[in-house]
Structure formats: C-alpha cells, structure tokens
XYZ file of C-alpha atoms in Angstrom:
434
model
C -41.880 33.437 7.743
C -42.379 36.341 10.269
C -38.408 37.522 9.309
C -39.971 37.337 5.776
C -42.958 39.627 6.601
C -40.159 42.062 8.819
C -37.789 42.354 5.995
C -41.060 43.249 3.517
C -41.904 46.315 5.925
C -38.379 47.886 6.426
C -37.542 47.208 2.893
C -37.767 50.797 1.938
C -34.187 51.006 0.976
C -31.142 48.472 -0.209
C -29.220 48.474 3.454
C -25.188 47.398 3.152
C -23.971 44.206 3.390
C -22.892 44.143 7.086
C -26.207 44.833 7.791
C -28.335 42.925 5.793
C -26.246 39.818 6.853
C -26.439 40.933 10.366
C -30.257 41.093 9.952
C -30.575 36.702 9.572
C -27.522 35.235 9.484
C -25.295 32.924 10.919
C -25.586 32.187 14.851
C -21.740 32.510 15.915
C -21.794 35.954 18.267
C -18.507 36.503 15.996
C -19.792 36.812 12.899
C -23.106 38.828 13.861
C -21.670 42.003 13.101
C -19.364 41.335 10.685
C -20.281 41.181 6.778
C -21.000 38.073 5.868
C -20.965 35.771 1.697
C -24.056 36.529 -0.166
C -24.443 32.516 -0.116
C -25.524 32.801 3.157
C -29.183 31.332 4.375
C -31.040 34.962 4.480
C -28.459 37.769 2.942
C -29.981 40.003 1.407
C -27.225 39.543 -1.407
C -27.964 36.650 -2.030
C -30.384 36.204 -5.601
C -32.483 33.202 -4.462
C -30.405 31.850 -1.447
C -31.367 28.063 -0.406
C -33.632 27.460 2.410
C -31.787 24.949 4.384
C -31.830 23.995 7.899
C -28.857 24.724 10.517
C -27.824 21.014 12.089
C -26.389 20.372 15.542
C -23.746 19.599 13.140
C -23.493 23.205 11.979
C -23.831 25.023 15.067
C -20.802 23.394 16.342
C -18.961 24.018 13.183
C -19.789 27.726 13.148
C -19.258 28.278 17.267
C -15.663 27.441 16.449
C -12.865 30.620 17.707
C -9.637 30.936 18.079
C -8.531 28.387 20.072
C -10.277 25.399 18.434
C -13.207 25.125 20.729
C -16.757 25.857 20.305
C -17.954 28.523 22.293
C -20.556 27.099 23.662
C -18.460 25.008 25.937
C -18.793 27.105 29.024
C -17.429 27.883 32.082
C -17.941 24.655 34.389
C -19.376 27.054 36.496
C -20.964 30.379 35.367
C -24.266 28.602 34.749
C -26.485 27.338 37.199
C -29.709 25.611 37.083
C -31.784 25.561 33.753
C -35.124 27.901 33.557
C -38.086 26.065 33.075
C -39.090 25.121 29.373
C -39.844 22.289 26.792
C -36.662 19.632 26.950
C -37.231 19.333 23.479
C -34.635 22.225 22.094
C -32.702 22.593 25.738
C -29.480 24.082 24.853
C -27.863 21.087 27.018
C -28.731 18.835 23.994
C -26.615 21.162 21.615
C -23.384 21.708 23.894
C -20.550 19.225 25.427
C -19.787 21.003 28.659
C -15.996 20.390 29.578
C -14.013 22.429 32.234
C -12.730 25.858 31.535
C -10.510 27.975 32.928
C -12.313 30.701 33.585
C -8.957 33.521 32.368
C -9.396 32.501 29.273
C -13.224 33.491 28.802
C -15.181 36.437 29.025
C -18.261 37.586 29.882
C -20.591 40.365 28.725
C -22.573 42.907 30.438
C -25.391 45.078 28.622
C -27.461 48.244 29.982
C -30.579 49.603 30.317
C -32.500 52.666 30.133
C -30.960 55.150 32.333
C -26.904 54.568 30.880
C -28.019 57.421 28.306
C -26.213 60.222 27.712
C -25.988 63.115 24.756
C -22.870 62.779 22.826
C -22.997 58.602 22.936
C -21.382 56.785 20.188
C -19.464 59.620 19.183
C -16.688 57.725 20.047
C -17.071 54.786 17.860
C -18.033 56.155 14.568
C -14.576 55.765 13.129
C -14.863 51.741 13.745
C -16.419 49.721 11.286
C -19.550 48.825 10.530
C -21.103 51.851 13.585
C -22.258 54.103 11.141
C -24.243 51.104 9.272
C -25.802 50.228 12.342
C -28.095 53.575 12.751
C -28.451 54.473 9.075
C -30.184 50.760 9.077
C -31.940 51.548 12.649
C -32.963 54.878 10.783
C -35.377 53.293 8.030
C -36.842 50.657 10.877
C -37.473 53.627 13.228
C -38.618 55.818 10.746
C -36.358 58.937 12.407
C -32.798 59.911 12.893
C -31.690 58.011 16.065
C -27.979 58.488 15.779
C -28.880 62.318 15.265
C -30.638 62.274 18.919
C -27.485 59.949 20.805
C -24.550 62.495 19.510
C -27.124 65.951 20.001
C -29.549 65.175 21.888
C -31.528 67.216 23.337
C -31.541 65.247 26.873
C -35.242 65.652 27.187
C -35.869 64.104 24.082
C -33.220 61.034 24.592
C -34.832 60.712 27.886
C -38.057 59.571 26.537
C -39.006 55.488 27.295
C -39.482 55.772 23.573
C -36.546 56.758 22.171
C -34.005 55.989 25.348
C -35.099 52.075 24.903
C -33.570 51.752 20.695
C -30.464 54.268 21.501
C -29.094 52.541 24.203
C -29.867 49.469 22.297
C -28.009 50.053 19.029
C -25.027 51.665 20.728
C -24.379 48.684 22.672
C -24.082 46.996 19.363
C -22.058 49.833 18.413
C -19.950 49.309 21.222
C -19.322 45.761 19.908
C -18.062 46.504 16.489
C -15.115 48.953 18.932
C -14.291 45.829 21.085
C -13.918 43.874 17.960
C -11.777 45.976 16.839
C -10.064 46.587 19.388
C -9.630 43.435 21.097
C -11.118 40.702 18.712
C -9.841 37.940 21.445
C -12.362 39.596 24.098
C -15.357 38.753 21.476
C -14.317 35.364 20.259
C -14.181 33.805 23.829
C -17.333 35.635 25.183
C -19.145 32.424 27.072
C -22.055 34.008 28.260
C -23.694 37.497 28.270
C -26.434 39.323 30.500
C -28.393 42.729 29.828
C -30.309 44.902 32.301
C -34.098 44.983 30.908
C -33.856 46.294 27.202
C -30.063 45.570 27.713
C -31.226 41.566 27.351
C -32.268 42.948 23.230
C -29.091 43.698 22.691
C -27.407 40.578 24.218
C -29.684 38.227 22.685
C -28.198 40.058 19.536
C -24.691 39.100 20.083
C -25.822 35.949 21.007
C -27.246 34.646 17.745
C -31.120 34.523 19.275
C -32.451 36.820 17.137
C -31.679 38.817 14.142
C -30.643 42.561 14.383
C -33.870 44.085 12.293
C -36.261 41.969 14.275
C -34.806 42.609 17.767
C -34.626 46.410 17.078
C -38.437 45.761 15.843
C -39.278 44.525 19.404
C -37.485 46.825 20.977
C -39.549 49.587 19.403
C -43.406 48.548 19.753
C -42.269 47.909 23.759
C -40.626 51.068 24.223
C -43.703 52.995 22.531
C -45.673 50.089 24.391
C -44.363 51.334 27.915
C -44.397 55.213 26.789
C -47.959 54.819 26.349
C -48.572 53.292 29.687
C -46.012 55.635 31.791
C -48.522 58.182 31.111
C -51.807 56.132 31.852
C -51.317 56.657 35.556
C -49.133 58.928 37.478
C -45.960 56.936 38.519
C -42.680 56.562 38.975
C -39.566 54.773 39.719
C -37.011 55.340 43.239
C -33.813 54.224 44.092
C -33.201 53.410 47.798
C -30.798 52.263 49.801
C -31.473 50.792 52.580
C -29.671 48.835 55.953
C -29.631 45.244 56.308
C -32.664 45.349 58.508
C -34.738 47.214 56.184
C -37.710 45.129 55.193
C -38.943 46.519 51.940
C -41.724 44.130 50.910
C -43.206 45.565 54.342
C -42.664 48.867 53.773
C -44.113 48.775 49.858
C -46.906 47.003 51.807
C -47.338 50.030 54.195
C -48.029 52.542 51.404
C -50.151 50.980 49.537
C -52.447 50.824 51.842
C -51.661 54.296 52.920
C -53.201 54.801 50.030
C -56.247 53.059 50.240
C -56.595 55.024 53.164
C -55.817 58.383 52.820
C -55.844 58.839 48.646
C -58.583 56.137 48.438
C -57.094 54.179 45.662
C -58.492 51.391 44.846
C -56.038 48.931 43.834
C -52.273 51.524 44.245
C -49.235 49.497 43.122
C -46.211 49.574 45.379
C -43.449 46.835 44.487
C -39.873 46.454 44.118
C -38.663 47.077 39.769
C -34.744 46.168 40.697
C -32.609 44.408 43.012
C -29.611 46.305 42.397
C -27.180 44.989 45.143
C -26.988 44.333 48.877
C -29.929 46.822 50.448
C -30.367 48.818 47.520
C -33.900 48.453 45.478
C -35.587 50.336 42.764
C -38.896 50.640 43.643
C -41.980 51.509 41.591
C -45.225 53.004 41.543
C -48.069 54.848 42.208
C -46.483 58.501 42.976
C -48.721 59.138 45.847
C -47.012 55.927 47.124
C -43.750 57.023 46.155
C -44.565 60.173 47.982
C -45.571 57.846 51.213
C -41.901 56.137 51.265
C -40.490 59.479 50.716
C -42.099 61.250 53.391
C -41.586 57.886 56.295
C -38.772 55.965 54.514
C -36.437 56.742 57.015
C -38.452 55.195 60.133
C -37.973 51.819 58.111
C -34.680 52.645 58.034
C -33.918 53.594 54.728
C -30.356 55.448 53.935
C -30.564 57.457 50.024
C -34.079 57.604 48.249
C -33.473 59.380 45.264
C -35.975 59.742 42.434
C -35.123 58.268 39.384
C -35.361 60.415 35.958
C -38.006 57.866 33.922
C -41.923 58.352 33.122
C -43.465 55.425 34.583
C -42.918 52.378 37.019
C -41.375 50.250 35.246
C -41.390 46.731 36.062
C -44.295 46.384 37.658
C -47.805 45.581 37.136
C -48.371 49.116 36.218
C -46.952 48.328 32.984
C -49.410 45.601 31.416
C -50.825 46.910 28.626
C -47.196 47.032 28.055
C -46.798 44.113 28.848
C -49.705 42.479 25.813
C -47.453 44.842 23.453
C -44.214 42.608 23.852
C -45.852 39.219 23.642
C -47.488 40.179 20.682
C -43.870 41.823 19.075
C -42.651 38.425 19.764
C -44.759 36.155 18.803
C -44.062 37.763 15.335
C -40.062 37.643 15.421
C -37.871 34.372 14.651
C -36.188 33.149 17.720
C -33.610 30.645 17.814
C -31.307 28.662 20.362
C -28.448 31.182 21.551
C -24.915 29.465 21.148
C -23.439 31.134 24.234
C -25.287 31.441 27.927
C -27.900 34.257 27.745
C -29.403 34.964 31.835
C -32.858 35.864 32.034
C -33.326 39.327 34.469
C -36.603 36.866 35.868
C -34.995 33.873 36.494
C -31.659 34.621 36.215
C -31.114 31.358 34.665
C -29.617 30.954 30.791
C -32.439 30.522 28.487
C -32.894 27.221 26.666
C -35.053 27.643 24.030
C -37.735 29.838 22.003
C -40.605 29.548 23.649
C -38.977 30.554 27.635
C -37.426 32.852 25.503
C -40.463 34.620 24.463
C -42.597 33.489 27.928
C -39.656 35.289 30.048
C -39.249 38.656 27.935
C -42.759 39.614 27.826
C -43.467 38.946 32.632
C -39.826 40.882 32.202
C -41.830 43.699 31.481
C -43.881 43.640 34.507
C -41.871 41.408 36.790
C -38.491 42.720 39.245
C -35.541 42.715 37.728
C -33.099 40.353 39.436
C -29.731 41.573 38.688
C -28.434 41.078 42.204
C -29.010 37.733 42.010
C -27.927 37.107 38.371
C -24.968 38.575 39.272
C -24.626 35.839 42.190
C -25.765 33.311 39.332
C -22.747 34.327 36.522
C -19.990 34.990 39.334
C -20.407 33.256 42.398
C -17.684 30.062 42.224
C -15.891 27.983 45.093
C -12.675 29.482 46.778
C -9.440 29.990 44.601
C -10.627 29.557 41.346
C -10.366 32.527 38.540
C -12.435 34.853 37.556
C -13.416 35.890 33.902
C -13.292 39.068 32.512
C -16.026 41.336 32.043
C -16.597 43.610 29.800
C -19.473 46.567 30.007
C -20.626 46.825 26.376
C -22.608 50.139 25.695
C -22.945 53.397 27.459
C -22.750 54.340 31.103
C -20.938 52.630 34.212
C -23.371 51.638 35.648
C -23.173 47.838 35.576
C -19.671 47.771 36.727
C -20.146 49.982 40.278
C -23.068 47.520 40.790
C -20.487 44.978 40.151
C -18.606 46.033 42.421
C -20.908 46.148 45.267
C -21.772 42.635 44.706
C -18.495 40.688 43.918
C -15.198 42.752 44.300
C -13.357 39.629 43.089
C -15.235 39.509 39.587
C -15.238 43.664 39.330
C -11.369 42.879 39.335
C -11.255 41.624 35.923
C -14.240 44.206 34.621
C -13.185 46.592 31.501
C -15.205 49.778 30.562
C -15.951 49.994 26.297
C -15.942 53.628 26.047
C -19.092 54.889 24.475
C -18.311 58.549 24.498
C -16.523 61.123 26.157
C -18.906 61.070 29.596
C -18.090 57.130 29.850
C -14.440 58.114 30.035
C -15.033 60.578 32.503
C -17.922 58.656 34.884
C -16.819 56.275 37.578
C -19.330 56.820 40.088
C -21.947 54.697 41.318
C -25.214 55.669 39.512
C -28.404 53.341 40.930
C -30.861 54.006 38.095
C -34.199 51.914 36.681
C -31.864 51.034 33.546
C -35.052 49.742 31.562
C-alpha cells in the first residue's frame, strides 16, 4: 500500500502516539488529531496491527457526535449537487440526509498561501499535540518549519516551498486549539472548505487523507509550484472592478498586446481566483500584468495590487506542477470524507477517491472559485439560520471575503487565532491564498 511506502520513507525516528495515530486512523474528524488506542487499524504503537476493512456500519459508528447523531447528517441546504465521478463509492450511499438546525452546526474554512506571517503558531504551542505535529513535520520536510513560522525571516516564509506546508500545519494546529477551547464546535462540524492548499487541511480534518500523506503531497506540490514559477517570469495581480467590468475581455486584450508588442508566442493571462463580487486575482506573464496595470482603469478597474507570490498560480503556467501533484496523489491512500469537503474547482462536495485525485490535480491550473463556493455553502431560503463558521488557520482573509459574499453568514463567523497578528488584523486582504 502507498501508506506503508510512505511510512518507511519517514521512519527515521519514532513519532509520538498522537501523530502516529493521526496519520492513518479512525476517520471521524473529531478523532483525527487525538491520540488513538494501540488497536487502531494503522497505529504504529501496535506490534501486529490487524488487517480489517471499514464497513459502512463502522463508519456510521465512528461518526457519532455528542448529540448521538452522525456528523454525516449534513445541513439539508448546505450542500448542492454532486461533482461528476464514479457512483459506486458515492458519499450519498453512506449517509442518510435529514433536516438539521444549522444553528447547531459548524463549518470550517481553511486558509491558503498569503495568510502566513512570522510568529504564527506561537500562541498554539501550549495546546495539546501541537508541538508533536511540528516535530513529525520536521522529519517529513527535512527542516525545522516551526522555527521558520515563529522567527522567519519573512522572505523565507513567503517562499512557496515553505509557505504552503507552514500554512497547512498551522491550520491543523489551530484545530487543536479549537478542540481544547470549544470541543462542541469540532464535534458538530458538518462541512469544510479550504482555499487552494487549504483543501488539504480540510481533507485531513475530514478523514479523507492521513496527516503524513497529505503533508507529503503538499511538500511535493509546493516544490513543483516553486520550480514552475522560476521557469517563466510571471505573477499575480489582485484587482477590484465595477459591475460592468469585463474581466475576460481585459485578459484577452492583454494576451493580444503581448503577442503583438512583445512577440510572445503563447502568453498567459487568466482569472486565477474569484474572491467576491467584482474582486478577482489575475495570473499570467509579467508582460500581461504590466498591460493591466497600465490600462486597467480604462476597463473599469478601481484597484490593482500585485500579490506577493512567486508565480502565476492556478493558470496553465503551472502545468509542470500539475503533473507532479498528480504523481504524488497516486502514491497516497484517499478515502471518502466523513463530512462534506467542497472542491475549489467546481464548488461541489467530494464523493469518491478517484474524483478527489482528479479535481485536486486539476486545481493546480484551474481558478479557485471561492466566491461561488461561498454561495454553495451558505445560500438558503429566507429566514433559515446559518451555521457557526470558523476560520481555522493563520490570517483572517476568508472571514473578510465572506462578509463581501454573505453578510448574514458573516455574523456567525469566528476566528481561531494563531498569533498576535491574527489578534490585531481585521482588514480585508485580497491575496492569491494559494
């Protein structure tokens, strides 16, 4: 199995019981970051772990929350249509949908690249299991990422190869803080979404991918995206337009300009992130972005701000990184999540492993449809309540974006602080959040 290969790869030193059980065990999100007993299916504390198959009945038992209901009993209106994919392992076959008061449920949002800051995770270290998460990560990554999170320098932390694992790990550490401070919020979580690399934290929390294997994919993905960004001068530009602004036309004209003026054979300029109404992040060649900064106001743009990232993420310039991500995903075990996790690509919830591998691969070169995803999560009939939403990880950008997409849902928003900057930052920051 892929998991056994990866365990051998990272078996330099014995890991703590929390992390070893976190890597491959019980698929209830309420147990994912908590030490499990030695008889757990893949526990490294067991000398002779039994080989068993988890049945639908087992999954239902694992998923019981504090109220005696399964955590898979989702909000009847918090999930829309399924993504395309094979039907034989569809999540809908494993759960019985019933109406549930959304005010007694929670939704978790996991941030992506752009949310990082020096000092993040400092306020989390006193919580159970947090240091163990970073200790195990050091064995997998080959360097002390906790020290980079705590002390920087910012220039190194901002590098894609470091930033993506750092945000992923800090987000999971933030789950541990929430579990300690508000365990009911973890127990009653019915849906999750992550911005780009944040999807991997959401999938670990949901039980779809083990901690170790998800970190392995994040490591490979980040390194490949770093390499791809160094191959061609490119970047990203956060823009704010008016209702009449035609973003596709702007991108098209920028490509034509680069062909005619700079003699570029196949310039790239596309929408990379949909943030909220009239707010987009455009990615592409440096020459295309220069055209937009020069002529953007003629197209109705009211704000143009370079995003501090190294490349044009979520565009075709990341094709080589897409290949590397696909290869890494083929090496790991993926299972059906026990709560709904929504895809950046089509906003629908993941249904089966084959579809998850396909969409996570496609995500690398596809726009993040975050604005559309917020509508998928929160649209409901008038008068229907909203779940409590927790932004779990560094930064507060996702909460700010939520306020622009759905103010009523934003009223039930809570931030899980990861450091002093989280406590002091409440402004809107439109970033690539890769």
